Structure formats: structure tokens, C-alpha cells
Short mmCIF file of C-alpha atoms in Angstrom, two decimals:
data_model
loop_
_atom_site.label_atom_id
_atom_site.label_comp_id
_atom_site.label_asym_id
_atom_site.label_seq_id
_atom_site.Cartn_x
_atom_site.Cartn_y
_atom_site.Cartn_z
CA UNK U 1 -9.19 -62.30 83.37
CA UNK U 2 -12.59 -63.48 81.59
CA UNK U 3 -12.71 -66.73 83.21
CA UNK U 4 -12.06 -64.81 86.54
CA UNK U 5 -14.58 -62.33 85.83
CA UNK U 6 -17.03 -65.55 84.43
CA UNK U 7 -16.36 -67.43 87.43
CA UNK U 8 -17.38 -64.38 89.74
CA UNK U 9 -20.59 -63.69 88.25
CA UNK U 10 -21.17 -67.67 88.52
CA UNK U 11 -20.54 -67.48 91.70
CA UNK U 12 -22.42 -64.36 92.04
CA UNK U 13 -25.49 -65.83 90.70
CA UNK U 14 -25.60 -69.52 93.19
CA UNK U 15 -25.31 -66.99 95.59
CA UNK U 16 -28.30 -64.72 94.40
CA UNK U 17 -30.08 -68.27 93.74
CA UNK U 18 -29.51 -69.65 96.87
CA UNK U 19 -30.77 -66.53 99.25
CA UNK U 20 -34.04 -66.36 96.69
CA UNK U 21 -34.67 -69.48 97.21
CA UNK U 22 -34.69 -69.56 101.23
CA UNK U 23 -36.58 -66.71 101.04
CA UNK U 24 -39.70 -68.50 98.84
CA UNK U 25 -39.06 -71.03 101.59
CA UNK U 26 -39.47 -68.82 104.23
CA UNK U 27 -42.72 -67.54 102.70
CA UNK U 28 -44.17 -70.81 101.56
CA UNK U 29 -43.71 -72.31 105.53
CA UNK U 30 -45.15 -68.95 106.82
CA UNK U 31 -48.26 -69.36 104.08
CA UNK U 32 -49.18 -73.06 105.10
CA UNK U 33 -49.77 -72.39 108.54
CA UNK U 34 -53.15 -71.44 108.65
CA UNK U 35 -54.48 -69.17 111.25
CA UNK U 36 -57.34 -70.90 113.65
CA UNK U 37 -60.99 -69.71 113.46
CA UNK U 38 -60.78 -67.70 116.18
CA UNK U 39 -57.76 -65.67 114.74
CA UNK U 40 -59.29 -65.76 111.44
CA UNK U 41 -62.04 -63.93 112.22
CA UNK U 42 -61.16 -61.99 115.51
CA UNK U 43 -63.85 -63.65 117.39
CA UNK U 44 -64.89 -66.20 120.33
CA UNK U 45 -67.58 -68.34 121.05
CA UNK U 46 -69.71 -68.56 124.50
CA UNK U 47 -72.33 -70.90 124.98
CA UNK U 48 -74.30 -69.81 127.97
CA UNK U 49 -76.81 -71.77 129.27
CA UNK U 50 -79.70 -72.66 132.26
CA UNK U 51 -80.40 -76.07 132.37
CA UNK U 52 -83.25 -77.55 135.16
CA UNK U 53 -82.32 -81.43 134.61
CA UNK U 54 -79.59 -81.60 132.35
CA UNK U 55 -81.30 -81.89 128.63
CA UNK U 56 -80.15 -78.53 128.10
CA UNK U 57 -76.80 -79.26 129.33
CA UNK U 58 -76.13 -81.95 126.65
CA UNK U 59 -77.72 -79.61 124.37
CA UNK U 60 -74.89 -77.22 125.26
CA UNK U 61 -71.66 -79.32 125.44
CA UNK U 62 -72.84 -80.36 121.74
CA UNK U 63 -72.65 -76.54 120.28
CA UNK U 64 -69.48 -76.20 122.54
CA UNK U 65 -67.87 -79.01 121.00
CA UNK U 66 -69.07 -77.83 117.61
CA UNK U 67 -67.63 -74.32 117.82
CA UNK U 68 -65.31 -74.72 120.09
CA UNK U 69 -66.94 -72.40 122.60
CA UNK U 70 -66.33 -71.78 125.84
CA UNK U 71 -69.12 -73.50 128.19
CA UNK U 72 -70.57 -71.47 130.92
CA UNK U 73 -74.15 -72.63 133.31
CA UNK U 74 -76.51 -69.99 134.57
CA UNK U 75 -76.58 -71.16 137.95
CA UNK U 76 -79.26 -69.57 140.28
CA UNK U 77 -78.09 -69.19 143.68
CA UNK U 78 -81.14 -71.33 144.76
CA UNK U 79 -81.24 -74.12 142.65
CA UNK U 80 -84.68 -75.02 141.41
CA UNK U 81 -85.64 -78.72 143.27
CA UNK U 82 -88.32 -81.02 142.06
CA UNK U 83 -91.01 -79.41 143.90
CA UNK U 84 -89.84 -75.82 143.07
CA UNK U 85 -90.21 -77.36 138.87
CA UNK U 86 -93.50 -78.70 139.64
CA UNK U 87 -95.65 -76.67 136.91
CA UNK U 88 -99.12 -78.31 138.08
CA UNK U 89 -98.32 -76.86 141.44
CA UNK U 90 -99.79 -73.11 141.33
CA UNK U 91 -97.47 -72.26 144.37
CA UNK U 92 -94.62 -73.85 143.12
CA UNK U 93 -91.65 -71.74 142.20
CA UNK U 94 -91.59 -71.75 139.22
CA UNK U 95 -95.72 -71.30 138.59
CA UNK U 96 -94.80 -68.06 141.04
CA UNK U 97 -92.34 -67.05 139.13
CA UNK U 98 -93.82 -67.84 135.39
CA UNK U 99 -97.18 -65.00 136.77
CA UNK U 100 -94.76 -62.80 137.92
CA UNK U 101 -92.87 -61.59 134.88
CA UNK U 102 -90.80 -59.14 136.07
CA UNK U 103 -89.55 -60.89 138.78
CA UNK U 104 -85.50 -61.73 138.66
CA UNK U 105 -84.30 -64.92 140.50
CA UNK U 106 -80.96 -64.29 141.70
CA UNK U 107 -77.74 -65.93 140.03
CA UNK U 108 -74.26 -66.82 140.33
CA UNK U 109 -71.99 -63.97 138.94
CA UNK U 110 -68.41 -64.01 137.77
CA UNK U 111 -68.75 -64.04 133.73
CA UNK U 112 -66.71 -61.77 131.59
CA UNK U 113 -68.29 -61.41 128.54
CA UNK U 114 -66.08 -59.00 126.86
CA UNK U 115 -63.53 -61.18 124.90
CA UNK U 116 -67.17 -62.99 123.15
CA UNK U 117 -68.56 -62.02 119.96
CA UNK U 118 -71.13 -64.53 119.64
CA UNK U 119 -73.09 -65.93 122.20
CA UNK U 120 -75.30 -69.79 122.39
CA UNK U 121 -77.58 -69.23 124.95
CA UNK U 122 -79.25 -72.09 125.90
CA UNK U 123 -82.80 -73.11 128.06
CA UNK U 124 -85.63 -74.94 128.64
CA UNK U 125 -88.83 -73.58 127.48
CA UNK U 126 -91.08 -73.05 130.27
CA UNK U 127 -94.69 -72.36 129.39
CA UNK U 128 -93.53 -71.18 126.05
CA UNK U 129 -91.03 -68.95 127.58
CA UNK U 130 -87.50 -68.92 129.21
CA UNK U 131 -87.13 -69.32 132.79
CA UNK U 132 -86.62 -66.19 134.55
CA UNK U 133 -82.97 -66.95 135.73
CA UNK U 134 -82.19 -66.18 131.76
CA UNK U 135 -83.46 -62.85 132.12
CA UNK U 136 -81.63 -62.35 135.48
CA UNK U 137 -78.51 -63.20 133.21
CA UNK U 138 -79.75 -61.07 130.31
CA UNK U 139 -79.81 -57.95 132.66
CA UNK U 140 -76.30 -58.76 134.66
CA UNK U 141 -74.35 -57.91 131.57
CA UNK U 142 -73.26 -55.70 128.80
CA UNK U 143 -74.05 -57.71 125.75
CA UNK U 144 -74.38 -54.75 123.47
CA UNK U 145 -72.57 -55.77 119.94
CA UNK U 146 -72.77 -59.09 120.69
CA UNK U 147 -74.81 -61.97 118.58
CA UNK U 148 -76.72 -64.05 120.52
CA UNK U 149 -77.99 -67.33 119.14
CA UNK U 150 -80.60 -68.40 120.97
CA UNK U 151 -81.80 -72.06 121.45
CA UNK U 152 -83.43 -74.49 123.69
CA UNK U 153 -85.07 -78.17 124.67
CA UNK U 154 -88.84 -78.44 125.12
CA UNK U 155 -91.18 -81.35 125.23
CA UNK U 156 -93.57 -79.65 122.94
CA UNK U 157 -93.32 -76.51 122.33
CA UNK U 158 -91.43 -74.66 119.71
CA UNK U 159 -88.59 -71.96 120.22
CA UNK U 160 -90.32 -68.91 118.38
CA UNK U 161 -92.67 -67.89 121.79
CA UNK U 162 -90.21 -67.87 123.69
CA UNK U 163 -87.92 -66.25 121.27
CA UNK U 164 -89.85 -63.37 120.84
CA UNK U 165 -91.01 -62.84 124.64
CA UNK U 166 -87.23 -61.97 124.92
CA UNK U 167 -86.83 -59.76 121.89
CA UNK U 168 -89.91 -57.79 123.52
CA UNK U 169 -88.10 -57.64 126.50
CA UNK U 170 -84.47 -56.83 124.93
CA UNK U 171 -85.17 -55.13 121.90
CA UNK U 172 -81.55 -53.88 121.32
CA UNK U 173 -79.96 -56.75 121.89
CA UNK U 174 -79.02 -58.26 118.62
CA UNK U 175 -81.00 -62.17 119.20
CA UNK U 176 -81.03 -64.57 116.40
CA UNK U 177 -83.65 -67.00 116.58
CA UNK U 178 -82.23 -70.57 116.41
CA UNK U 179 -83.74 -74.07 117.34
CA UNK U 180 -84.92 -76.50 119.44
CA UNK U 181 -82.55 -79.17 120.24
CA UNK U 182 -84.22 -81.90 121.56
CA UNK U 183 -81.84 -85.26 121.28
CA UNK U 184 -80.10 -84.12 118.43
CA UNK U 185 -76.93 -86.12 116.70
CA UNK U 186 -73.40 -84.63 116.62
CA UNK U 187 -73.49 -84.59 113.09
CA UNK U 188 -76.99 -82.29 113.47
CA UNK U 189 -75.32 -79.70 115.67
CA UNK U 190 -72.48 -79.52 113.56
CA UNK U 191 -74.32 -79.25 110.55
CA UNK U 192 -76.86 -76.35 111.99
CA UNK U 193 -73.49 -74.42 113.65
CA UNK U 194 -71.93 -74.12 110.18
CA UNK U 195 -75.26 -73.04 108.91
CA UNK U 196 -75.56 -70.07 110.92
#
């Protein structure tokens, strides 16, 4: 009767052994999958951007590819040509445009902006300022809550003019002032992504 009784609780015990034991595996497989950025932190990435010739474009893919963003253009519905760019032109469109403030050159709509957290958004400076088509997309959407990291390409000037035109124009937006990124290396955008 003991060794029955001896060979039970044996028995008994592999038993209790072996279920503990696929349970810590269960746990330890669930553990080691690790969630991706965007479910660790409950967030997604835009990067929005206007570009006239396509600096700003490459500008763009680069912070895409470094967050893993989701790429979007500003597109006006009349695209700017070379003669419409022409900034020793006073009539050109974009002289017109750069004396007339408050004027709003119609764009492409069809963004949802709702599933992003954080927002790139992207332009050339023109006379120290953004073009106008990045206020047009400023004012087609809801961006309140959002962070929106602005940058852009330039010949010579610097970002912070132009940066703070549009935190004059949209002080409740929440804008953080970013860089210029002017032929930049992968290495550079991924380096200044992780900084922020």
C-alpha cells in the first residue's frame, strides 16, 4: 500500500511538473515577442510634405524610411511650373502669392489624419517662409493633439523664420521646430529621428 501510495504521488508530481513547465513555456514564447513601435507606444507616424522640385521629396522618403511613417505630398491642384517658381519675377506666382499672405492656394484633399500622432511636415523655404500650399494644408484639417515636427530644404536660409511665421499663424497647434535637411545621409536622418 506505501509503494502504491509512493508511486501515486510520483506520479502526481511529473504530472504537476510537466503542466508547470508548459506553462513557463507558454509565458516565456508570449514574453519574447516584442510588440512593434507603433503598438508600443499607441502611435503612428505621417510625414506630410510640399515639395516644388523634388529636394524635399528625398528629404521626406528619408524620415519615412526612418520612422516608418506613412508618406503623403501636398499636392496643389495647380502645380507650380518653372515660371510660376520664378522668385525674380514680381508677377510670378509665387512672388503673388509670397505679398499676399493670407492667400490659400487650393490643394488636393483626401488625408485622414486621425489614426497620426506625430506629424513630419516637410517644405521648401520660400523667402524665409513656407509656401502657402502648407498653410492651405494646415487649415484643411483637425490637427489638434497632434505633434508636428516641422522641417525643410533651403539653399540658404535657416528653418527658424519660417518656423515661427507658422507658430504666429497656428498658435495652438503643438509645432516642434526641427531642421533643415539639405542632402543629408541616412545615417543623419536616422540619427536626428531617434533624437527627437
Amino acid at each position: 500500500m506505501k509503494k502504491m501510495l509512493m508511486m501515486a504521488a510520483v506520479s502526481a508530481g511529473l504530472v504537476l511538473s510537466a503542466c508547470s513547465g508548459n506553462k513557463e513555456s507558454e509565458k516565456t514564447a508570449a514574453d519574447s515577442v516584442a510588440p512593434t513601435s507603433t503598438e508600443a507606444d499607441g502611435t503612428k507616424v505621417l510625414v506630410a510634405y510640399y515639395s516644388a522640385t523634388g529636394t524635399t521629396a528625398k528629404a521626406a522618403e528619408e524620415i519615412a524610411k526612418a520612422t516608418g511613417g506613412t508618406l503623403y505630398e501636398i499636392e496643389p491642384e495647380q502645380k507650380y511650373s518653372d515660371e510660376d517658381l520664378d522668385y525674380e519675377n514680381d508677377n510670378s506666382r509665387s512672388s503673388v502669392e509670397n505679398k499676399n499672405p493670407d492667400m490659400r492656394p487650393a490643394i488636393k484633399k483626401g488625408l485622414d489624419v486621425a489614426p497620426y500622432q506625430t506629424i513630419y511636415l516637410g517644405f521648401p523655404v520660400w523667402w524665409d517662409k513656407a509656401p502657402l500650399v502648407v498653410n492651405t494644408f494646415l487649415d484643411s484639417y483637425d490637427f489638434t493633439g497632434k505633434n508636428i515636427v516641422v522641417f525643410a530644404t533651403a539653399h540658404s536660409s535657416g528653418l527658424t523664420p519660417s518656423f515661427e511665421a507658422l507658430k504666429a499663424t497656428y498658435p495652438s497647434l503643438d509645432l516642434t521646430e526641427g531642421k533643415i535637411l539639405n542632402n543629408t545621409s541616412e545615417e543623419s536622418f536616422h540619427e536626428w529621428v531617434k533624437g527627437l
